[in-house]
PDB file of C-alpha atoms in Angstrom:
ATOM      1  CA  MET H  24      -0.085   0.100   0.084  1.00  0.00           C
ATOM      2  CA  HIS H  25       1.682   3.458  -0.913  1.00  0.00           C
ATOM      3  CA  VAL H  26       2.251   5.858   1.648  1.00  0.00           C
ATOM      4  CA  HIS H  27      -0.440   8.324   1.481  1.00  0.00           C
ATOM      5  CA  LEU H  28      -3.104   5.230   1.228  1.00  0.00           C
ATOM      6  CA  TYR H  29      -2.704   4.413   4.031  1.00  0.00           C
ATOM      7  CA  LEU H  30      -2.382   8.196   6.487  1.00  0.00           C
ATOM      8  CA  LEU H  31      -5.578   8.605   4.718  1.00  0.00           C
ATOM      9  CA  ALA H  32      -7.069   5.508   6.181  1.00  0.00           C
ATOM     10  CA  CYS H  33      -5.464   6.476   9.326  1.00  0.00           C
ATOM     11  CA  THR H  34      -7.280   9.962   9.032  1.00  0.00           C
ATOM     12  CA  TYR H  35      -7.513  10.806  13.042  1.00  0.00           C
ATOM     13  CA  CYS H  36     -10.551  13.265  13.416  1.00  0.00           C
ATOM     14  CA  SER H  37     -11.918  13.693  16.631  1.00  0.00           C
ATOM     15  CA  SER H  38     -11.975  15.687  19.806  1.00  0.00           C
ATOM     16  CA  THR H  39      -7.919  15.448  19.924  1.00  0.00           C
ATOM     17  CA  PRO H  40      -6.535  19.301  21.654  1.00  0.00           C
ATOM     18  CA  ILE H  41      -5.365  20.974  18.290  1.00  0.00           C
ATOM     19  CA  PRO H  42      -2.324  22.881  19.586  1.00  0.00           C
ATOM     20  CA  LEU H  43      -1.642  18.284  18.946  1.00  0.00           C
ATOM     21  CA  CYS H  44      -2.945  17.367  15.824  1.00  0.00           C
ATOM     22  CA  ALA H  45      -0.386  19.839  15.004  1.00  0.00           C
ATOM     23  CA  GLN H  46       2.098  18.264  16.718  1.00  0.00           C
ATOM     24  CA  ILE H  47       1.204  15.686  14.973  1.00  0.00           C
ATOM     25  CA  ASN H  48       0.594  17.469  11.510  1.00  0.00           C
ATOM     26  CA  ALA H  49       3.475  19.214  11.864  1.00  0.00           C
ATOM     27  CA  HIS H  50       5.790  16.558  12.243  1.00  0.00           C
ATOM     28  CA  LEU H  51       4.117  13.752  10.093  1.00  0.00           C
ATOM     29  CA  THR H  52       4.692  17.101   7.646  1.00  0.00           C
ATOM     30  CA  GLU H  53       8.540  17.192   8.106  1.00  0.00           C
ATOM     31  CA  ARG H  54       8.824  13.379   7.722  1.00  0.00           C
ATOM     32  CA  PHE H  55       6.685  13.105   4.252  1.00  0.00           C
ATOM     33  CA  PRO H  56       9.105  13.649   1.064  1.00  0.00           C
ATOM     34  CA  GLY H  57       8.619  15.710  -1.582  1.00  0.00           C
ATOM     35  CA  GLU H  58       9.347  20.461  -2.003  1.00  0.00           C
ATOM     36  CA  GLU H  59       7.278  22.538   0.756  1.00  0.00           C
ATOM     37  CA  TRP H  60       4.877  24.783  -0.780  1.00  0.00           C
ATOM     38  CA  THR H  61       4.690  27.522   2.315  1.00  0.00           C
ATOM     39  CA  CYS H  62       1.075  29.428   2.657  1.00  0.00           C
ATOM     40  CA  LYS H  63       0.383  31.884   5.161  1.00  0.00           C
ATOM     41  CA  SER H  64      -2.955  33.307   5.460  1.00  0.00           C
ATOM     42  CA  ALA H  65      -3.533  37.631   6.029  1.00  0.00           C
ATOM     43  CA  ASP H  66      -6.017  37.913   9.091  1.00  0.00           C
ATOM     44  CA  ALA H  67      -7.589  40.632   9.126  1.00  0.00           C
ATOM     45  CA  ILE H  68      -9.973  42.131  12.279  1.00  0.00           C
ATOM     46  CA  ASP H  69     -13.169  42.649  10.554  1.00  0.00           C
ATOM     47  CA  GLN H  70     -13.753  46.681   9.639  1.00  0.00           C
ATOM     48  CA  GLY H  71     -15.635  48.542  12.488  1.00  0.00           C
ATOM     49  CA  GLU H  72     -14.375  46.464  15.309  1.00  0.00           C
ATOM     50  CA  PRO H  73     -13.463  48.272  18.465  1.00  0.00           C
ATOM     51  CA  ASP H  74     -10.823  46.090  18.447  1.00  0.00           C
ATOM     52  CA  GLU H  75      -9.564  47.277  15.228  1.00  0.00           C
ATOM     53  CA  SER H  76      -6.235  48.586  16.439  1.00  0.00           C
ATOM     54  CA  ARG H  77      -4.732  46.740  19.399  1.00  0.00           C
ATOM     55  CA  VAL H  78      -4.690  43.656  18.208  1.00  0.00           C
ATOM     56  CA  GLY H  79      -1.352  43.009  15.695  1.00  0.00           C
ATOM     57  CA  GLU H  80      -1.353  40.545  12.662  1.00  0.00           C
ATOM     58  CA  GLU H  81       0.582  38.438  13.967  1.00  0.00           C
ATOM     59  CA  VAL H  82      -1.583  38.182  17.441  1.00  0.00           C
ATOM     60  CA  LEU H  83      -4.027  37.075  14.295  1.00  0.00           C
ATOM     61  CA  ASN H  84      -2.051  35.131  13.370  1.00  0.00           C
ATOM     62  CA  SER H  85      -1.622  33.147  16.066  1.00  0.00           C
ATOM     63  CA  PHE H  86      -5.116  31.829  15.944  1.00  0.00           C
ATOM     64  CA  ASN H  87      -6.481  28.055  15.766  1.00  0.00           C
ATOM     65  CA  GLY H  88     -10.038  26.708  15.616  1.00  0.00           C
ATOM     66  CA  PRO H  89     -12.302  23.839  14.484  1.00  0.00           C
ATOM     67  CA  GLY H  90     -13.057  24.665  11.180  1.00  0.00           C
ATOM     68  CA  LEU H  91     -10.256  27.821  10.312  1.00  0.00           C
ATOM     69  CA  PRO H  92      -7.526  26.985   8.190  1.00  0.00           C
ATOM     70  CA  LEU H  93      -3.867  27.222  10.097  1.00  0.00           C
ATOM     71  CA  HIS H  94      -2.385  30.328   9.171  1.00  0.00           C
ATOM     72  CA  GLU H  95       1.068  29.068   8.124  1.00  0.00           C
ATOM     73  CA  LEU H  96       0.222  26.411   5.759  1.00  0.00           C
ATOM     74  CA  GLN H  97       3.021  23.744   5.322  1.00  0.00           C
ATOM     75  CA  LEU H  98       1.686  21.335   1.977  1.00  0.00           C
ATOM     76  CA  LYS H  99       4.254  18.781   0.275  1.00  0.00           C
ATOM     77  CA  GLN H 100       2.986  17.154  -3.397  1.00  0.00           C
ATOM     78  CA  ASN H 101       0.619  13.897  -2.434  1.00  0.00           C
ATOM     79  CA  MET H 102       0.246  14.927   1.035  1.00  0.00           C
ATOM     80  CA  PRO H 103      -3.268  13.332   2.771  1.00  0.00           C
ATOM     81  CA  ILE H 104      -5.458  17.130   2.995  1.00  0.00           C
ATOM     82  CA  MET H 105      -8.807  17.717   4.187  1.00  0.00           C
ATOM     83  CA  LEU H 106     -11.235  20.283   3.103  1.00  0.00           C
ATOM     84  CA  LEU H 107     -12.689  22.566   6.405  1.00  0.00           C
ATOM     85  CA  ARG H 108     -15.584  24.086   3.772  1.00  0.00           C
ATOM     86  CA  ASN H 109     -18.497  23.288   0.847  1.00  0.00           C
ATOM     87  CA  LEU H 110     -17.290  24.505  -1.509  1.00  0.00           C
ATOM     88  CA  ASP H 111     -19.215  22.660  -4.314  1.00  0.00           C
ATOM     89  CA  PRO H 112     -21.175  19.979  -2.574  1.00  0.00           C
ATOM     90  CA  THR H 113     -21.667  19.294  -6.311  1.00  0.00           C
ATOM     91  CA  ARG H 114     -18.644  18.633  -7.730  1.00  0.00           C
ATOM     92  CA  GLY H 115     -17.268  16.299  -4.459  1.00  0.00           C
ATOM     93  CA  LEU H 116     -15.831  19.521  -2.437  1.00  0.00           C
ATOM     94  CA  CYS H 117     -17.662  19.858   0.579  1.00  0.00           C
ATOM     95  CA  ASN H 118     -16.106  20.133   4.612  1.00  0.00           C
ATOM     96  CA  GLY H 119     -14.648  16.669   5.560  1.00  0.00           C
ATOM     97  CA  THR H 120     -14.324  16.104   1.556  1.00  0.00           C
ATOM     98  CA  ARG H 121     -10.267  13.960   1.509  1.00  0.00           C
ATOM     99  CA  LEU H 122      -7.591  15.144  -0.968  1.00  0.00           C
ATOM    100  CA  LEU H 123      -4.198  14.927  -2.531  1.00  0.00           C
ATOM    101  CA  VAL H 124      -2.021  17.492  -3.000  1.00  0.00           C
ATOM    102  CA  LEU H 125      -0.584  17.635  -6.079  1.00  0.00           C
ATOM    103  CA  LYS H 126       0.819  21.410  -6.386  1.00  0.00           C
ATOM    104  CA  VAL H 127       0.101  24.935  -5.248  1.00  0.00           C
ATOM    105  CA  ILE H 128      -0.271  27.259  -8.505  1.00  0.00           C
ATOM    106  CA  HIS H 129       0.557  31.500  -7.273  1.00  0.00           C
ATOM    107  CA  GLY H 130       0.570  30.543  -4.044  1.00  0.00           C
ATOM    108  CA  ARG H 131      -3.458  31.357  -5.295  1.00  0.00           C
ATOM    109  CA  VAL H 132      -4.505  28.091  -6.168  1.00  0.00           C
ATOM    110  CA  LEU H 133      -4.959  24.575  -4.918  1.00  0.00           C
ATOM    111  CA  LYS H 134      -4.134  21.758  -6.633  1.00  0.00           C
ATOM    112  CA  ALA H 135      -5.792  18.349  -5.501  1.00  0.00           C
ATOM    113  CA  LYS H 136      -7.461  15.005  -6.222  1.00  0.00           C
ATOM    114  CA  ILE H 137     -10.689  13.942  -4.146  1.00  0.00           C
ATOM    115  CA  VAL H 138      -9.219  10.400  -3.046  1.00  0.00           C
ATOM    116  CA  THR H 139     -12.376   9.206  -0.754  1.00  0.00           C
ATOM    117  CA  GLY H 140     -16.288   8.994  -2.540  1.00  0.00           C
ATOM    118  CA  ALA H 141     -19.059   9.100  -5.564  1.00  0.00           C
ATOM    119  CA  HIS H 142     -15.395  11.303  -7.004  1.00  0.00           C
ATOM    120  CA  GLU H 143     -12.495   9.592  -6.188  1.00  0.00           C
ATOM    121  CA  GLY H 144      -9.999  10.420  -8.973  1.00  0.00           C
ATOM    122  CA  LYS H 145     -11.305  14.008 -10.418  1.00  0.00           C
ATOM    123  CA  GLU H 146      -9.049  16.396  -9.996  1.00  0.00           C
ATOM    124  CA  VAL H 147      -9.944  20.018  -8.371  1.00  0.00           C
ATOM    125  CA  PHE H 148      -8.926  23.270  -8.198  1.00  0.00           C
ATOM    126  CA  ILE H 149      -9.683  25.417  -4.416  1.00  0.00           C
ATOM    127  CA  PRO H 150      -8.891  29.367  -3.971  1.00  0.00           C
ATOM    128  CA  ARG H 151      -7.796  31.250  -1.114  1.00  0.00           C
ATOM    129  CA  ILE H 152     -11.053  31.460   1.120  1.00  0.00           C
ATOM    130  CA  ARG H 153     -12.598  33.762   3.285  1.00  0.00           C
ATOM    131  CA  LEU H 154     -12.770  32.814   5.965  1.00  0.00           C
ATOM    132  CA  SER H 155     -14.457  33.621   9.711  1.00  0.00           C
ATOM    133  CA  ALA H 156     -13.640  32.306  12.973  1.00  0.00           C
ATOM    134  CA  GLU H 157     -17.252  30.636  14.418  1.00  0.00           C
ATOM    135  CA  ASP H 158     -18.668  33.363  16.604  1.00  0.00           C
ATOM    136  CA  GLY H 159     -18.361  33.842  20.937  1.00  0.00           C
ATOM    137  CA  GLU H 160     -14.985  33.079  19.880  1.00  0.00           C
ATOM    138  CA  PHE H 161     -13.239  35.440  19.817  1.00  0.00           C
ATOM    139  CA  PRO H 162     -13.579  38.908  21.324  1.00  0.00           C
ATOM    140  CA  PHE H 163     -13.385  40.337  17.757  1.00  0.00           C
ATOM    141  CA  LYS H 164     -14.802  38.733  14.508  1.00  0.00           C
ATOM    142  CA  TRP H 165     -11.835  38.624  12.482  1.00  0.00           C
ATOM    143  CA  SER H 166     -11.087  36.880   9.505  1.00  0.00           C
ATOM    144  CA  ARG H 167      -8.741  34.395   7.607  1.00  0.00           C
ATOM    145  CA  ARG H 168      -7.287  34.615   4.006  1.00  0.00           C
ATOM    146  CA  GLN H 169      -6.113  30.862   3.274  1.00  0.00           C
ATOM    147  CA  PHE H 170      -6.962  27.461   1.569  1.00  0.00           C
ATOM    148  CA  PRO H 171      -9.987  26.196   3.649  1.00  0.00           C
ATOM    149  CA  VAL H 172      -8.090  22.409   4.480  1.00  0.00           C
ATOM    150  CA  ARG H 173      -5.710  20.960   7.159  1.00  0.00           C
ATOM    151  CA  ILE H 174      -3.334  18.443   6.791  1.00  0.00           C
ATOM    152  CA  GLY H 175      -5.458  15.386   6.766  1.00  0.00           C
ATOM    153  CA  VAL H 176      -3.312  12.868   9.362  1.00  0.00           C
ATOM    154  CA  CYS H 177      -4.913  14.196  12.658  1.00  0.00           C
ATOM    155  CA  ALA H 178      -7.744  17.089  12.140  1.00  0.00           C
ATOM    156  CA  GLN H 179     -10.655  18.302  14.746  1.00  0.00           C
ATOM    157  CA  ARG H 180     -14.333  18.396  13.845  1.00  0.00           C
ATOM    158  CA  ALA H 181     -16.379  21.137  13.413  1.00  0.00           C
ATOM    159  CA  ARG H 182     -18.484  22.027  16.018  1.00  0.00           C
ATOM    160  CA  ASN H 183     -20.719  24.156  13.340  1.00  0.00           C
ATOM    161  CA  PRO H 184     -23.082  21.634  11.871  1.00  0.00           C
ATOM    162  CA  VAL H 185     -23.982  24.616   8.882  1.00  0.00           C
ATOM    163  CA  HIS H 186     -20.057  23.463   8.165  1.00  0.00           C
ATOM    164  CA  ALA H 187     -20.788  18.935   7.852  1.00  0.00           C
ATOM    165  CA  ALA H 188     -24.193  19.157   5.270  1.00  0.00           C
ATOM    166  CA  PRO H 189     -23.229  15.555   3.107  1.00  0.00           C
ATOM    167  CA  CYS H 190     -21.590  15.723  -0.113  1.00  0.00           C
ATOM    168  CA  THR H 191     -23.623  13.761  -2.933  1.00  0.00           C
TER     169      THR H 191
END
C-alpha cells in the first residue's frame, strides 16, 4: 500500500486538542518526502470592530480553532489534506472531503485530487477564501484568507453542523 493511501486510511478525526493535532501534523509534514510549499494566510480584524487597531497581525496569525485553517500551511505533493468548508458539494467539494495535494499555483490556487467518495480521482482547484471564526469564539470578529484545508492526518471535527453538510 502506498504511504499516502495508508495515511488516508488512518486519518484521525476526533476531539483531540488542536495543539496536539498541530504537533502530529507538523511532525508528519516534516518527514513527508518532497518539495514544500509554505502558504501563509492574510488575517485581519473586521472593519468597524472596536479592537481593530489594538490587535496586531502577529496575534491574529497565532489564533487557531476548529473549522479554521492554520495561518501557515506547509503542503507537499501527494500529502493528504481535508477540506474544511462546503465549496461545491455537487462536485464533491464539501467539508470532510479528503484530497491529495498535487501542487500550489502561485500561492493562490491549490490543485488537488479527491481520494474518497463518488468523485474519487477527480482533479479540482481550490482557491484561498475568506473564513471567519465562529461567533463568540473571540471577543472581536476577524477573518483569515487561506486555503480551506488542514493536513489530513490529524484533524479536529468542526463543531458547527452548518459546515458539515453531506456531499452528494
